[in-house]
CSV table of C-alpha atoms in Angstrom, one decimal:
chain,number,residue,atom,x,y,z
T,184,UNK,CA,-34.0,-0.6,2.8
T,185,UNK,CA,-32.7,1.5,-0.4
T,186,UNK,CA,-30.5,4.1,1.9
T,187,UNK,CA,-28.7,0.9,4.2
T,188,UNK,CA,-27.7,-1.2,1.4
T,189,UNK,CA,-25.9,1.8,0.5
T,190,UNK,CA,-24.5,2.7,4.0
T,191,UNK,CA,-21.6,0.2,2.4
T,192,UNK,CA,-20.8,2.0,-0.2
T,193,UNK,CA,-20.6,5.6,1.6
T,194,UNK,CA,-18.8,3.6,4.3
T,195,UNK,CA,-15.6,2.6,1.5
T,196,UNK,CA,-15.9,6.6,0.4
T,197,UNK,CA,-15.7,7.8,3.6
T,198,UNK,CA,-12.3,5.4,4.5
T,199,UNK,CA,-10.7,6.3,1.0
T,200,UNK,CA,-10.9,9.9,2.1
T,201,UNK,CA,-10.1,9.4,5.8
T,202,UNK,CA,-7.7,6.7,5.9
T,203,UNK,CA,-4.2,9.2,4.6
T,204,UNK,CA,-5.2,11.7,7.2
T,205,UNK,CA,-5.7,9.8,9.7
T,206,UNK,CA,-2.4,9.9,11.3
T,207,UNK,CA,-2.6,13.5,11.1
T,208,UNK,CA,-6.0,13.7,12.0
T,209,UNK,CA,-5.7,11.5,15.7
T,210,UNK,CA,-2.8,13.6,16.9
T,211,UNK,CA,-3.5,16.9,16.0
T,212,UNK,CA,-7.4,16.6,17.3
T,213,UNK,CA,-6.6,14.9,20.0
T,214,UNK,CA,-4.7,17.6,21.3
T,215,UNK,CA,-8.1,19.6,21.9
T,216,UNK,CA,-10.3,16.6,22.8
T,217,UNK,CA,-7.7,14.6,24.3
T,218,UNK,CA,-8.2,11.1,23.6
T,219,UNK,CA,-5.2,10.0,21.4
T,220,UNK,CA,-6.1,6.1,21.9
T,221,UNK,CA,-9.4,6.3,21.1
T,222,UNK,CA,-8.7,8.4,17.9
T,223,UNK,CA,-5.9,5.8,16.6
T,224,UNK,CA,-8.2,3.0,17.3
T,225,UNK,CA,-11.8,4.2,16.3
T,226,UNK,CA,-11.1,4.4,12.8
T,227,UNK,CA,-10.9,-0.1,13.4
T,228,UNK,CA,-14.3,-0.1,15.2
T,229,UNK,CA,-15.4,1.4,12.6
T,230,UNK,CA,-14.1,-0.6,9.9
T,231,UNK,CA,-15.4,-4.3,11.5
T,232,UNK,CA,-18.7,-2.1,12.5
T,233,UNK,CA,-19.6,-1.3,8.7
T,234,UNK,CA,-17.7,-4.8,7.7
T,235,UNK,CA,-19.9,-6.9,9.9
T,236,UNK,CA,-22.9,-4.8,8.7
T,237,UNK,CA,-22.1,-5.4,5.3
T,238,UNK,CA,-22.0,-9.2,5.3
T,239,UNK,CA,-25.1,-9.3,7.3
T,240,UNK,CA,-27.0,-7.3,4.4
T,241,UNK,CA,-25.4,-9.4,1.6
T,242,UNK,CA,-26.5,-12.0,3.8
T,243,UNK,CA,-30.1,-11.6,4.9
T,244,UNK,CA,-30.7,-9.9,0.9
T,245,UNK,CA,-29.4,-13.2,-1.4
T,246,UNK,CA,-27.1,-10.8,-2.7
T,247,UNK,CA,-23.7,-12.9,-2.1
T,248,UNK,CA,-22.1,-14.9,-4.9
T,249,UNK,CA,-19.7,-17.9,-4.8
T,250,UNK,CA,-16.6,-15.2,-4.6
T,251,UNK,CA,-18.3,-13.0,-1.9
T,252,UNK,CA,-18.4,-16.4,0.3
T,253,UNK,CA,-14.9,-17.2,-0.7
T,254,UNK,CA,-13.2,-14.3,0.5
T,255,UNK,CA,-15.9,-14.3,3.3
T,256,UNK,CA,-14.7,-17.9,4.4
T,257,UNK,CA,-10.7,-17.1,3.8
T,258,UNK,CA,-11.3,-13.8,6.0
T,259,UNK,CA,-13.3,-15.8,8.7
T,260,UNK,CA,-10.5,-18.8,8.8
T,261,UNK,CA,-7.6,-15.6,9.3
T,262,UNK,CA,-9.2,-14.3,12.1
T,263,UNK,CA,-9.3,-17.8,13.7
T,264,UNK,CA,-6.0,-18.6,13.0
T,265,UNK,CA,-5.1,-15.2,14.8
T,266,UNK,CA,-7.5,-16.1,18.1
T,267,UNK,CA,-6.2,-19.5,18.3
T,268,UNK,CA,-2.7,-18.8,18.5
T,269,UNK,CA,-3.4,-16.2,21.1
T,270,UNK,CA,-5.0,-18.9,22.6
T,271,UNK,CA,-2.1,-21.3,22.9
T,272,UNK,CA,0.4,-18.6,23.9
T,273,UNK,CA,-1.8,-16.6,26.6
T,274,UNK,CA,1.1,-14.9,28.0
T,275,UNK,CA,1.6,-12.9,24.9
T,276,UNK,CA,1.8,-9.0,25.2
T,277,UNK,CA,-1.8,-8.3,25.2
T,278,UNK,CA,-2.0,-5.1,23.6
T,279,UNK,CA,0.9,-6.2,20.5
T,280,UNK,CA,-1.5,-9.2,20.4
T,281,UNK,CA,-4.7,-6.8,19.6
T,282,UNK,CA,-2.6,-4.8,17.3
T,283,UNK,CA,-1.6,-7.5,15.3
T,284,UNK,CA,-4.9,-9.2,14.9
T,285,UNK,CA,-6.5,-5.8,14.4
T,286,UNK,CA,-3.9,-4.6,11.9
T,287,UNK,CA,-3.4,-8.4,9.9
T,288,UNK,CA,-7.1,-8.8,9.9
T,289,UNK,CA,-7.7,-5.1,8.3
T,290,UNK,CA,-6.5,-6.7,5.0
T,291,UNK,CA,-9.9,-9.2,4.5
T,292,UNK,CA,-12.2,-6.7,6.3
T,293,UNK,CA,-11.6,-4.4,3.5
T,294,UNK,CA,-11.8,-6.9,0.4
T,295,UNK,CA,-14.7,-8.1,2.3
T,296,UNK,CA,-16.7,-4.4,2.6
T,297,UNK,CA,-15.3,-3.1,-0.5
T,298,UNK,CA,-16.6,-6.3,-2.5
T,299,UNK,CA,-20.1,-6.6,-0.2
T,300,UNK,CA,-20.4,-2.6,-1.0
T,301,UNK,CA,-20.7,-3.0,-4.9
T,302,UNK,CA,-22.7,-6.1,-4.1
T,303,UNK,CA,-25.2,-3.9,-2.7
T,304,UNK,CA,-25.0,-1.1,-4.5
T,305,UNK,CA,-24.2,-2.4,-8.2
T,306,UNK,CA,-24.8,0.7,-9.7
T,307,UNK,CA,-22.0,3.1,-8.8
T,308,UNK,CA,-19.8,4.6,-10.9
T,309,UNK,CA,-16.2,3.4,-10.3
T,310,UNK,CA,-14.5,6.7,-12.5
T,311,UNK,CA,-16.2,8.6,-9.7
T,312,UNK,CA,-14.3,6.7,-6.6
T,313,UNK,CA,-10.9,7.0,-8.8
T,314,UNK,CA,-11.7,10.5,-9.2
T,315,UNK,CA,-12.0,11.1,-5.3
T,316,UNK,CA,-8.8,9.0,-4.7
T,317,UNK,CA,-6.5,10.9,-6.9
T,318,UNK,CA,-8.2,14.6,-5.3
T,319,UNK,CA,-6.8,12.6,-2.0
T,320,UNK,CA,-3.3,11.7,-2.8
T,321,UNK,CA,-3.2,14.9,-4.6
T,322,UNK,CA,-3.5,16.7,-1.5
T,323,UNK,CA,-1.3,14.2,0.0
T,324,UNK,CA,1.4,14.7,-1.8
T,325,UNK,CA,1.3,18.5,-2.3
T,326,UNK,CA,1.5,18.8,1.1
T,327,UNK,CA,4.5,16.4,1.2
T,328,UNK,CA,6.2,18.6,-0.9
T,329,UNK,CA,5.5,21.8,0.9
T,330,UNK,CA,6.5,20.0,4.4
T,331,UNK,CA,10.0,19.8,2.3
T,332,UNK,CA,10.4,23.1,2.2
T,333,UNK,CA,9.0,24.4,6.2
T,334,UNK,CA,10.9,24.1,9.4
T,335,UNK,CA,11.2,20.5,10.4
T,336,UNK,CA,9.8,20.7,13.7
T,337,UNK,CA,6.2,22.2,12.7
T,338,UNK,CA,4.7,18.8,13.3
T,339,UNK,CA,5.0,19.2,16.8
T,340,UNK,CA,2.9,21.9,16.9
T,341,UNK,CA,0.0,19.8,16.3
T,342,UNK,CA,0.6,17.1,18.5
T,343,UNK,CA,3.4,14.9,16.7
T,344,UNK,CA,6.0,13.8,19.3
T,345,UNK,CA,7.9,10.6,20.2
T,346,UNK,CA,6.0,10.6,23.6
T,347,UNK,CA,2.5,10.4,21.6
T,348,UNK,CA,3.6,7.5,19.2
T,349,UNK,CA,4.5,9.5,16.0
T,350,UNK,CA,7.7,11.2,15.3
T,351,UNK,CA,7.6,14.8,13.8
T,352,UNK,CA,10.1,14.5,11.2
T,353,UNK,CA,12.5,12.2,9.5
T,354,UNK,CA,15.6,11.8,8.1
T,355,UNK,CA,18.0,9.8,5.9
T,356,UNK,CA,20.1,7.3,8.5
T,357,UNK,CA,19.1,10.3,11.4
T,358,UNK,CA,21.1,13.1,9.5
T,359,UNK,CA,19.6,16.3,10.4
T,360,UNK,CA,20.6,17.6,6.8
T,361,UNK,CA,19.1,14.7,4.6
T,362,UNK,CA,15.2,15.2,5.5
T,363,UNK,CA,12.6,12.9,4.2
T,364,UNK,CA,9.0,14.1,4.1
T,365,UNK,CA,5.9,11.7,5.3
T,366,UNK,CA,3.1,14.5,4.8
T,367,UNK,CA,0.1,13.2,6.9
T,368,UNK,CA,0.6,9.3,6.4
T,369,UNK,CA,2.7,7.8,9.3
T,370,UNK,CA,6.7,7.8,7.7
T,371,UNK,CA,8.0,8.6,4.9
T,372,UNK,CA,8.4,4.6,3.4
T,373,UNK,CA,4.4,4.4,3.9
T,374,UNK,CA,3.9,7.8,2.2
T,375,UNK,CA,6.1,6.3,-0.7
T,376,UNK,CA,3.8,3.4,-0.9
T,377,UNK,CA,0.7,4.8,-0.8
T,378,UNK,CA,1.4,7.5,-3.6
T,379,UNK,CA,2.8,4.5,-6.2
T,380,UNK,CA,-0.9,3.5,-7.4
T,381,UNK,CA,-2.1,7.1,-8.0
T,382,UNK,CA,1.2,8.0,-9.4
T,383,UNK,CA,0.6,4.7,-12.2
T,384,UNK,CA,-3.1,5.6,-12.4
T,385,UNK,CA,-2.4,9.5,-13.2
T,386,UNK,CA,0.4,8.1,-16.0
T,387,UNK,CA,-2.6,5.9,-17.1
T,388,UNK,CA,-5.0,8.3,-17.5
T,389,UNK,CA,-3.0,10.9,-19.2
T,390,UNK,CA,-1.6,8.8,-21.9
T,391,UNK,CA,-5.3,8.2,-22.8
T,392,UNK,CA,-6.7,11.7,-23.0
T,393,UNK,CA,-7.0,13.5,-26.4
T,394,UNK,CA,-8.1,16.8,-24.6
T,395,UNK,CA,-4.8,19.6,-24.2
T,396,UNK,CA,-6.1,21.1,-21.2
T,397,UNK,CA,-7.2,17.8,-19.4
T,398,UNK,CA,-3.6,16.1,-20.2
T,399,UNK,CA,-2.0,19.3,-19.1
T,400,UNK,CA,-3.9,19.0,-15.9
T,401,UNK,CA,-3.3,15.4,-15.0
T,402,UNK,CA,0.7,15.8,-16.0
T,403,UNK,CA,0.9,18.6,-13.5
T,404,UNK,CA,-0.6,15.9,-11.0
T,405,UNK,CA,1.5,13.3,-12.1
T,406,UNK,CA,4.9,15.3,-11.5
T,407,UNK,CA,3.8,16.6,-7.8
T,408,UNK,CA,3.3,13.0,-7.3
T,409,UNK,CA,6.4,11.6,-8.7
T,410,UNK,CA,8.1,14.5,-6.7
T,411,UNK,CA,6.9,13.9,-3.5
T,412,UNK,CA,7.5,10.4,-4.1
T,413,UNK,CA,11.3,11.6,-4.7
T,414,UNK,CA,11.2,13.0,-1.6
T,415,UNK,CA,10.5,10.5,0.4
T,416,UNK,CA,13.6,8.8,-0.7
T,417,UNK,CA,11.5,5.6,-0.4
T,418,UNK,CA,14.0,3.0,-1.9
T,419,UNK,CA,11.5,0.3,-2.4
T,420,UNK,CA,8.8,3.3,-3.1
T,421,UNK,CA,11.0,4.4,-6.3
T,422,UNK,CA,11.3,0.6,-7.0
T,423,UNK,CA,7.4,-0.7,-6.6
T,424,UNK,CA,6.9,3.2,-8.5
T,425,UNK,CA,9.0,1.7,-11.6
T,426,UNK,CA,7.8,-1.5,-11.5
T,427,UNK,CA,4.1,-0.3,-11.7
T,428,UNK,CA,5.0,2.3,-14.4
T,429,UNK,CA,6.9,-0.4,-16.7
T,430,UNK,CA,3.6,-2.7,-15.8
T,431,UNK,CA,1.0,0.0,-16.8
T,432,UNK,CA,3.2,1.0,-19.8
T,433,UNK,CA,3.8,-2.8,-21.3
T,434,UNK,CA,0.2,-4.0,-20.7
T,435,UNK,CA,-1.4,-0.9,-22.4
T,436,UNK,CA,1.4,-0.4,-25.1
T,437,UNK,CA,2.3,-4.0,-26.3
T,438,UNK,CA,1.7,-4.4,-29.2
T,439,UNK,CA,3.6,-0.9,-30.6
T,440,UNK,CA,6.6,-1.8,-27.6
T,441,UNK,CA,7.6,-5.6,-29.1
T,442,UNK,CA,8.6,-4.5,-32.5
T,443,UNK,CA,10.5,-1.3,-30.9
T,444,UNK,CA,12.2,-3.8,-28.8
T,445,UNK,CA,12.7,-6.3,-31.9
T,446,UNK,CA,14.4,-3.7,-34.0
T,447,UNK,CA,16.3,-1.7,-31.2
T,448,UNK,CA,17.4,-4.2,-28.7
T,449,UNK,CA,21.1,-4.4,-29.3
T,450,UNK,CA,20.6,0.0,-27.9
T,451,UNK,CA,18.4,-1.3,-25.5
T,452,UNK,CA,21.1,-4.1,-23.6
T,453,UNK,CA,24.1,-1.4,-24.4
T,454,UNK,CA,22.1,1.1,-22.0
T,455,UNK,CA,21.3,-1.2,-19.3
T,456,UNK,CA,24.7,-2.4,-19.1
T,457,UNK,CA,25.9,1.2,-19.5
T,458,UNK,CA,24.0,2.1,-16.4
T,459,UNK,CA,25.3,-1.0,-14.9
T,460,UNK,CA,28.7,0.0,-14.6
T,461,UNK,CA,27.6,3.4,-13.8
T,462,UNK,CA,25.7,2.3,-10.9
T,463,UNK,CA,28.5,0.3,-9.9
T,464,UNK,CA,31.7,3.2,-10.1
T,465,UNK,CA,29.4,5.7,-8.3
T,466,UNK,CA,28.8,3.0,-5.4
T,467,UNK,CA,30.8,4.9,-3.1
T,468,UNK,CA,30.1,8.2,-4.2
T,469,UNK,CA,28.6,10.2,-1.2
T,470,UNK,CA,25.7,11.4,-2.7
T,471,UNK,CA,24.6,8.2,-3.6
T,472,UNK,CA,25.4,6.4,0.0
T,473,UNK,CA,23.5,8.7,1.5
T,474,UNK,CA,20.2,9.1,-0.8
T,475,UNK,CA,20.0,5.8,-2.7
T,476,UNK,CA,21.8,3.0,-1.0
T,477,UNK,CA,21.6,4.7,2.7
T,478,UNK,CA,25.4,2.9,3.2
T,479,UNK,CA,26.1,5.2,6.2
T,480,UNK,CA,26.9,2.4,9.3
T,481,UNK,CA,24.3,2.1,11.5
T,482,UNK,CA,24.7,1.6,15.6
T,483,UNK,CA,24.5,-2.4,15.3
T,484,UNK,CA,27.3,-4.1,15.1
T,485,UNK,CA,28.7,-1.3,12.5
T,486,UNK,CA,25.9,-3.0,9.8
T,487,UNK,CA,24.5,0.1,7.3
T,488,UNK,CA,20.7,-0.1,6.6
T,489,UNK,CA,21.2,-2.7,3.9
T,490,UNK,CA,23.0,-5.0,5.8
T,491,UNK,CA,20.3,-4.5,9.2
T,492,UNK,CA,18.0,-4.9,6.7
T,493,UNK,CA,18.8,-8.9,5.4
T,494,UNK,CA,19.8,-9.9,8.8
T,495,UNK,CA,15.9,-9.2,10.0
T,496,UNK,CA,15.0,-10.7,7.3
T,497,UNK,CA,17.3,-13.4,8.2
T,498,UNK,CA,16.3,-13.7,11.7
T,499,UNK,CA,12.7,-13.3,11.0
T,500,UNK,CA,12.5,-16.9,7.9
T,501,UNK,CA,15.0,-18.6,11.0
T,502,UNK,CA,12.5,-18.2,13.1
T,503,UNK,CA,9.1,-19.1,11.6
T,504,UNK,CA,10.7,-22.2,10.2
T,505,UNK,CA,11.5,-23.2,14.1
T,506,UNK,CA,7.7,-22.6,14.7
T,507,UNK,CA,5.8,-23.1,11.7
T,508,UNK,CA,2.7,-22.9,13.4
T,509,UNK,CA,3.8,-19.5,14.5
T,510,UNK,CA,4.5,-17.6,17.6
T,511,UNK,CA,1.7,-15.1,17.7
T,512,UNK,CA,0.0,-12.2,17.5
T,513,UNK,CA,1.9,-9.2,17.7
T,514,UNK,CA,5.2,-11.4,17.8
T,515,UNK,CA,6.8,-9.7,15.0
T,516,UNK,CA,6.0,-6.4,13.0
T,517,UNK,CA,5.8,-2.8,13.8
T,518,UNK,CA,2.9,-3.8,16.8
T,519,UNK,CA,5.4,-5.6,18.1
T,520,UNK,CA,7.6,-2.4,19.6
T,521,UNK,CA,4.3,-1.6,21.7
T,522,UNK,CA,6.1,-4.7,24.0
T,523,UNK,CA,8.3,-3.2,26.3
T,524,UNK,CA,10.7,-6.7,26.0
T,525,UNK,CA,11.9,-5.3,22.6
T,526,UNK,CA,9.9,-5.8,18.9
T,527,UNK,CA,11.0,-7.5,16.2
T,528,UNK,CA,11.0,-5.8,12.8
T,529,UNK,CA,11.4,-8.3,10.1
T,530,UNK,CA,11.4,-5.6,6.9
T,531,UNK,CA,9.7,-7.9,5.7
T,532,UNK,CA,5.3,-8.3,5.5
T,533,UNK,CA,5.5,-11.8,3.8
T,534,UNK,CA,8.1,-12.9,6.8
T,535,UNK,CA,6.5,-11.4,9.8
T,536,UNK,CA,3.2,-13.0,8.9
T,537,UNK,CA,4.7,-16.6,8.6
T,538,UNK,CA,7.0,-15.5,11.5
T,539,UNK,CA,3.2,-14.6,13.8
T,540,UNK,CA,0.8,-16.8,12.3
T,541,UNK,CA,2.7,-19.5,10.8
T,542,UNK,CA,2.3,-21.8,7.2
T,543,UNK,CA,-0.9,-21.5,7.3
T,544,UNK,CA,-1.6,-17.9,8.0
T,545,UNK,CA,0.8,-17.1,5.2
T,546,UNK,CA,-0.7,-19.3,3.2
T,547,UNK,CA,-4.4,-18.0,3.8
T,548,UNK,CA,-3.0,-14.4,3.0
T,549,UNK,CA,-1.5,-15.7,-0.2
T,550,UNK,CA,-4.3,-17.3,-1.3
T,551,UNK,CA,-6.9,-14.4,-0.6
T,552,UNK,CA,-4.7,-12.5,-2.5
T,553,UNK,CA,-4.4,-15.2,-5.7
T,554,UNK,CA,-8.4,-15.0,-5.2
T,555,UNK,CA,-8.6,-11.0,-5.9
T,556,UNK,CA,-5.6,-11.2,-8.5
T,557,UNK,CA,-7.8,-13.9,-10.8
T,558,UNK,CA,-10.8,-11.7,-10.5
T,559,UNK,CA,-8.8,-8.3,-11.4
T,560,UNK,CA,-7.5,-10.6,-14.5
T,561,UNK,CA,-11.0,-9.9,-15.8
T,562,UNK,CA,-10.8,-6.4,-16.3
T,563,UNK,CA,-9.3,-5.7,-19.8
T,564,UNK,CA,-9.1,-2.1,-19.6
T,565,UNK,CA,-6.8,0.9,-17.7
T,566,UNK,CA,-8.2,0.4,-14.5
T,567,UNK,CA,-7.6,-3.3,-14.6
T,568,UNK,CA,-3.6,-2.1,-15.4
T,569,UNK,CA,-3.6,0.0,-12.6
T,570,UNK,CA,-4.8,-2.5,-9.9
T,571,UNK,CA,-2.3,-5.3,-11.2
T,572,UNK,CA,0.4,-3.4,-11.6
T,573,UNK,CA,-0.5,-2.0,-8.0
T,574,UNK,CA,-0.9,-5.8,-7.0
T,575,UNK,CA,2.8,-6.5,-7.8
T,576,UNK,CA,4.6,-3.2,-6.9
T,577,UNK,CA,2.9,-3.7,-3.3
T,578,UNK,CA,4.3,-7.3,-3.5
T,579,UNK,CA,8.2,-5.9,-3.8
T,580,UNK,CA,7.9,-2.9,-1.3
T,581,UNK,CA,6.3,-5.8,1.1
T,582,UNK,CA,9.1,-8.0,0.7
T,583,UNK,CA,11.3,-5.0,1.8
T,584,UNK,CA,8.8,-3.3,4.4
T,585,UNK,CA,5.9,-3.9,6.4
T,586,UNK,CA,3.6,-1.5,3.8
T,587,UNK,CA,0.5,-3.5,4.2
T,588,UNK,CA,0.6,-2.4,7.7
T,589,UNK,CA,-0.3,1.6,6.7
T,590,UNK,CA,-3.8,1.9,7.0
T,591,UNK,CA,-3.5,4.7,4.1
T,592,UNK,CA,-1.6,1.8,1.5
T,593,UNK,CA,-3.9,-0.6,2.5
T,594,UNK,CA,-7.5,0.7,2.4
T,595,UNK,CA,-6.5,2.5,-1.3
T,596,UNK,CA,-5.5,-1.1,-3.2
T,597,UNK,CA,-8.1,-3.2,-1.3
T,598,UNK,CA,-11.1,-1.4,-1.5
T,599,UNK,CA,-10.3,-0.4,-4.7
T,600,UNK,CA,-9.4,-3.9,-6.1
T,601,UNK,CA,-12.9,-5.6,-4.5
T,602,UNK,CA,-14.8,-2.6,-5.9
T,603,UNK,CA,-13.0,-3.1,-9.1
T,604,UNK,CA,-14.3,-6.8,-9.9
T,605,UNK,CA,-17.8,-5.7,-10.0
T,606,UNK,CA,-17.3,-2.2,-11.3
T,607,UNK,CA,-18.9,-2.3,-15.2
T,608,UNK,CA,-16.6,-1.4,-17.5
T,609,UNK,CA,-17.8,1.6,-20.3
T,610,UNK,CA,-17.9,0.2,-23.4
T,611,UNK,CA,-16.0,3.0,-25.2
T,612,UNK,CA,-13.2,2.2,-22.7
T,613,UNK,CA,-13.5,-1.4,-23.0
T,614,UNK,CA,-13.2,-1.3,-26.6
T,615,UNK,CA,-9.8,0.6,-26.9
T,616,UNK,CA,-8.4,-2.0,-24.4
T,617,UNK,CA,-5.6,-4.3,-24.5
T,618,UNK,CA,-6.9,-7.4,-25.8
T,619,UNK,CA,-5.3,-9.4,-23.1
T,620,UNK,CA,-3.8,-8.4,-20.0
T,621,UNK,CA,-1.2,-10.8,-18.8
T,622,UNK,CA,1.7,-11.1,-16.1
């Protein structure tokens, strides 16, 4: 009984590691096993096998609490909401309507395992998953930066192609000459995301060690982060980046930052309006349209990215307020394109759930999510920064992008929030803590 309640816990390991070469993974294997299908999808079996596993452990041991059957029940009443809406509208493209149950339900499947896996297994050692997280992303991004820097069709030598679901290589507004680099996550904007809580956590961790070498060692990390994030000229990647920094740095740092900000604030608002009108002169300088505000026109109706952008958006809140019970499954969101009528991208995650599943879905997503947020609150200590700062960098890149649909973004912050809540925190960290960490 000792070795399954830990099946769990090896489970969440084994998806940390997986999940960012995944992508990479299904369509280079593939190519020797053939398969591709089954190698996108398995890694979702697999997730509501060892889900479904885990609750009927926690289950048939006693070993739930009142927050395991919260998020249990929340998780439950999503996937309903999902099934009954297909339900309604029968004659919606069946496999968008899989895809978008499958890749909207992911989100409480992995709160749900994550938090039933520490349940079990109380007695792991949560440095040890960061540990094997940041060896990941490591990887990750040193091999974004190196795919900067190779021939931009080497991708296709391992099975990436437009006619096998994944293109090799991409580039600013489809300029040959601006390339972006996506590594072996799915595109460059998830890439971005995913590399924004290791990039915080590696910040976190540095400013805390007293040992040369070790701070030596984590700074190099943190700078082939930060670089591949630059090159994945990720605009809301830079953004949830800064946010989480600023985040991390405030909560850990308040108490020296107020009086710096007290005594030098006049500085302080001179700068911020100096790069104001910076910002502003160099609007139309070239480099800038083409690496920061991606101005170049697009083929619609002569609209650049920007302007695309907040007419999906548009489009997408237009819509879910005609149906607020939703239009289903699949309806909206990168699943969507698998329907040969024409997807619907809303840019934005928060928008194409309301747009699918209605007020109530959204509001069952929100509300998991306030769940996991209170208990994270607990946590007075660097990990605790990490996660929340995470939490609300993954809330602006999802108001831009669909980023909780990445499997890689998405396993990292959930598994590691719900492991987080029941992970012990050492005492010699907890005492050098922030005495409060608030929002």
């Amino acid at each position: 009984m000792i070795v399954l309640r830990r099946i769990p816990y090896w489970g969440v390991l084994a998806l940390l590691i997986y999940m960012p070469f995944h992508i990479f993974l299904a369509q280079s294997v593939s190519l020797a096993t053939g398969g591709l299908e089954v190698w996108k999808i398995a890694k979702d079996v697999v997730l509501g096998l060892l889900t479904l596993f885990t609750i009927c452990l926690v289950v048939i041991d006693k070993k739930g609490n009142r927050l395991f059957y919260w998020l249990l029940g929340i998780g439950v009443a999503y996937f309903a909401i999902h099934a009954l809406l297909w339900a309604v509208y029968p004659d919606l493209h069946q496999k968008s309507a899989i895809l978008g149950i499958i890749y909207n339900t992911r989100l409480p499947a992995l709160l749900i395992l994550g938090y039933g896996a520490a349940l079990l297994y109380p007695k792991f050692v949560f440095s040890s998953i960061f540990k094997v997280v940041l060896g990941v992303s490591t990887v990750v991004a040193f091999l974004g930066v190196l795919q900067y820097f190779l021939p931009k069709d080497i991708l296709t030598y391992v099975g990436y192609g437009l006619e096998r679901g994944t293109r090799p290589a991409f580039f600013i507004d489809d300029n040959p000459a601006l390339p972006r680099v996506m590594s072996t996550i799915r595109e460059p904007n998830a890439l971005g995301a995913y590399l924004i809580l290791p990039f915080a956590a590696l910040l976190a961790i540095g400013l805390r060690l007293r040992d040369n070498a070790r701070r030596l060692l984590i700074g190099g990390m943190w700078l082939l982060h930060g670089l591949a994030l630059l090159l994945t000229f990720s605009r809301s990647a830079w953004l949830g980046a800064a946010l989480a920094v600023a985040l991390v740095l405030w909560w850990q740092y308040k108490a020296r930052i107020m009086p710096l900000c007290k005594r030098w604030w006049p500085l302080l608002v001179a700068t911020i309006l100096l790069f104001t009108v910076v910002a502003f002169t160099q609007r139309n300088n070239e480099f800038v349209k083409s690496y920061v505000t991606h101005s170049t026109p697009e083929a619609v109706e002569d609209l650049d990215s920007n302007d695309l952008h907040w007419l999906l958006v548009r489009e997408g809140i237009e819509g879910a307020i005609a149906r607020p019970l939703g239009h289903g499954p699949g309806t909206a969101g990168i699943v969507s394109i698998q329907n040969g009528n024409g997807g619907f991208l809303t840019e934005n995650y928060y928008v194409q759930i309301g747009y699918e599943v209605g007020i109530i879905g959204l509001a069952l997503l929100v509300a998991v999510s306030v769940v996991v947020y209170k208990a994270l609150h607990g946590r007075h200590d660097y990990v605790g920064a990490v996660l929340l700062a995470g939490f609300w960098a993954y809330v602006l890149t999802n108001m831009l992008l669909h980023t909780w649909s990445s499997e890689a973004v998405a396993t990292q912050w959930w598994l590691l929030a719900s492991l987080a809540v029941l992970a012990r925190v050492p005492k010699k960290i907890k005492s050098k803590a922030p005495k409060n960490v608030t929002t």
